[in-house]
Amino acid sequence: MAKLTPTQREVLGHCQDWSAAFEVAERRVDDGARTDWKRTQDVLMALHKRGLVEYGEVNATYRITDAGRAALSPSPSTREVASHPVDKSNNGENLQCKL
């Protein structure tokens, strides 16, 4: 899955329950973002196309999906290295390669 932009992450974070675009925009503005309902609606529609939010046609509201929650959660670190068992059959002796 493609990475989310900071704006997309904020919108997903404010869309936990069925919310209209103007409600999500209002929550973002309360948190210090400079946005309006139209820009937020555009972001929500793009997130809907990716399956990260559901759209309720009756009330024109959006809600985050399980895929959206997964996209918000931190991904496992790729720096972790699996530990491999050490072969101790040579009893610590240096093995030399013969050509």
Short mmCIF file of C-alpha atoms in Angstrom, two decimals:
data_model
loop_
_atom_site.label_atom_id
_atom_site.label_comp_id
_atom_site.label_asym_id
_atom_site.label_seq_id
_atom_site.Cartn_x
_atom_site.Cartn_y
_atom_site.Cartn_z
CA MET A 1 0.00 0.00 0.00
CA ALA A 2 1.23 3.47 -0.82
CA LYS A 3 2.26 5.73 1.99
CA LEU A 4 -0.16 8.29 3.35
CA THR A 5 0.56 12.00 3.24
CA PRO A 6 0.43 13.93 6.53
CA THR A 7 -2.91 15.45 5.44
CA GLN A 8 -4.37 12.03 4.66
CA ARG A 9 -3.21 10.74 8.06
CA GLU A 10 -4.86 13.70 9.83
CA VAL A 11 -8.12 13.24 7.94
CA LEU A 12 -8.20 9.50 8.71
CA GLY A 13 -7.46 10.23 12.36
CA HIS A 14 -10.46 12.56 12.57
CA CYS A 15 -12.83 10.20 10.76
CA GLN A 16 -13.26 7.50 13.42
CA ASP A 17 -17.06 7.71 13.43
CA TRP A 18 -19.60 8.57 10.72
CA SER A 19 -18.74 12.20 9.99
CA ALA A 20 -19.49 14.69 7.25
CA ALA A 21 -16.60 16.41 5.48
CA PHE A 22 -17.35 19.72 7.23
CA GLU A 23 -17.17 17.98 10.65
CA VAL A 24 -13.81 16.41 9.85
CA ALA A 25 -12.56 19.79 8.58
CA GLU A 26 -13.76 21.49 11.76
CA ARG A 27 -11.86 18.99 13.93
CA ARG A 28 -8.72 19.54 11.88
CA VAL A 29 -9.06 23.33 12.19
CA ASP A 30 -9.48 22.92 15.97
CA ASP A 31 -6.13 21.09 15.91
CA GLY A 32 -4.48 23.95 14.03
CA ALA A 33 -4.77 22.87 10.40
CA ARG A 34 -5.65 25.41 7.72
CA THR A 35 -8.32 23.73 5.63
CA ASP A 36 -11.95 23.88 4.58
CA TRP A 37 -14.70 21.34 4.01
CA LYS A 38 -14.16 21.15 0.23
CA ARG A 39 -10.48 20.27 0.50
CA THR A 40 -11.29 17.75 3.22
CA GLN A 41 -14.01 16.22 1.04
CA ASP A 42 -11.52 15.83 -1.81
CA VAL A 43 -9.13 14.01 0.52
CA LEU A 44 -11.95 11.82 1.86
CA MET A 45 -13.04 10.89 -1.68
CA ALA A 46 -9.48 9.90 -2.55
CA LEU A 47 -9.25 7.82 0.64
CA HIS A 48 -12.59 6.21 -0.27
CA LYS A 49 -11.22 5.18 -3.68
CA ARG A 50 -8.35 3.45 -1.86
CA GLY A 51 -10.76 1.66 0.48
CA LEU A 52 -9.55 3.47 3.60
CA VAL A 53 -12.91 5.07 4.43
CA GLU A 54 -16.52 4.04 3.85
CA TYR A 55 -19.03 6.44 2.37
CA GLY A 56 -22.62 6.59 3.61
CA GLU A 57 -24.75 7.94 0.77
CA VAL A 58 -27.83 8.66 2.87
CA ASN A 59 -26.13 11.27 5.06
CA ALA A 60 -23.02 11.93 2.94
CA THR A 61 -20.78 10.82 5.79
CA TYR A 62 -17.51 8.94 6.00
CA ARG A 63 -16.08 6.39 8.44
CA ILE A 64 -12.63 4.84 8.63
CA THR A 65 -12.36 1.17 7.61
CA ASP A 66 -10.18 -1.57 9.07
CA ALA A 67 -7.78 -0.97 6.18
CA GLY A 68 -7.67 2.71 7.15
CA ARG A 69 -6.88 1.83 10.76
CA ALA A 70 -4.13 -0.50 9.56
CA ALA A 71 -2.68 2.28 7.39
CA LEU A 72 -2.58 4.58 10.44
CA SER A 73 -0.88 2.06 12.70
CA PRO A 74 2.90 2.13 12.77
CA SER A 75 4.43 -0.43 10.46
CA PRO A 76 6.81 -3.04 11.87
CA SER A 77 10.39 -1.91 11.79
CA THR A 78 12.32 -3.15 8.81
CA ARG A 79 15.53 -2.74 10.79
CA GLU A 80 14.81 -5.71 12.99
CA VAL A 81 16.99 -8.65 12.05
CA ALA A 82 15.88 -12.16 12.82
CA SER A 83 18.33 -14.01 15.02
CA HIS A 84 19.86 -17.08 13.47
CA PRO A 85 21.25 -19.98 15.47
CA VAL A 86 25.03 -20.08 15.56
CA ASP A 87 26.68 -23.22 14.24
CA LYS A 88 29.00 -24.41 17.01
CA SER A 89 29.95 -27.71 15.38
CA ASN A 90 33.53 -26.58 14.77
CA ASN A 91 34.12 -25.97 18.50
CA GLY A 92 35.36 -22.45 17.85
CA GLU A 93 38.16 -23.50 15.50
CA ASN A 94 38.93 -21.43 12.45
CA LEU A 95 38.04 -23.24 9.29
CA GLN A 96 40.17 -22.55 6.28
CA CYS A 97 39.01 -22.93 2.77
CA LYS A 98 41.18 -25.14 0.56
CA LEU A 99 41.26 -24.39 -3.13
#
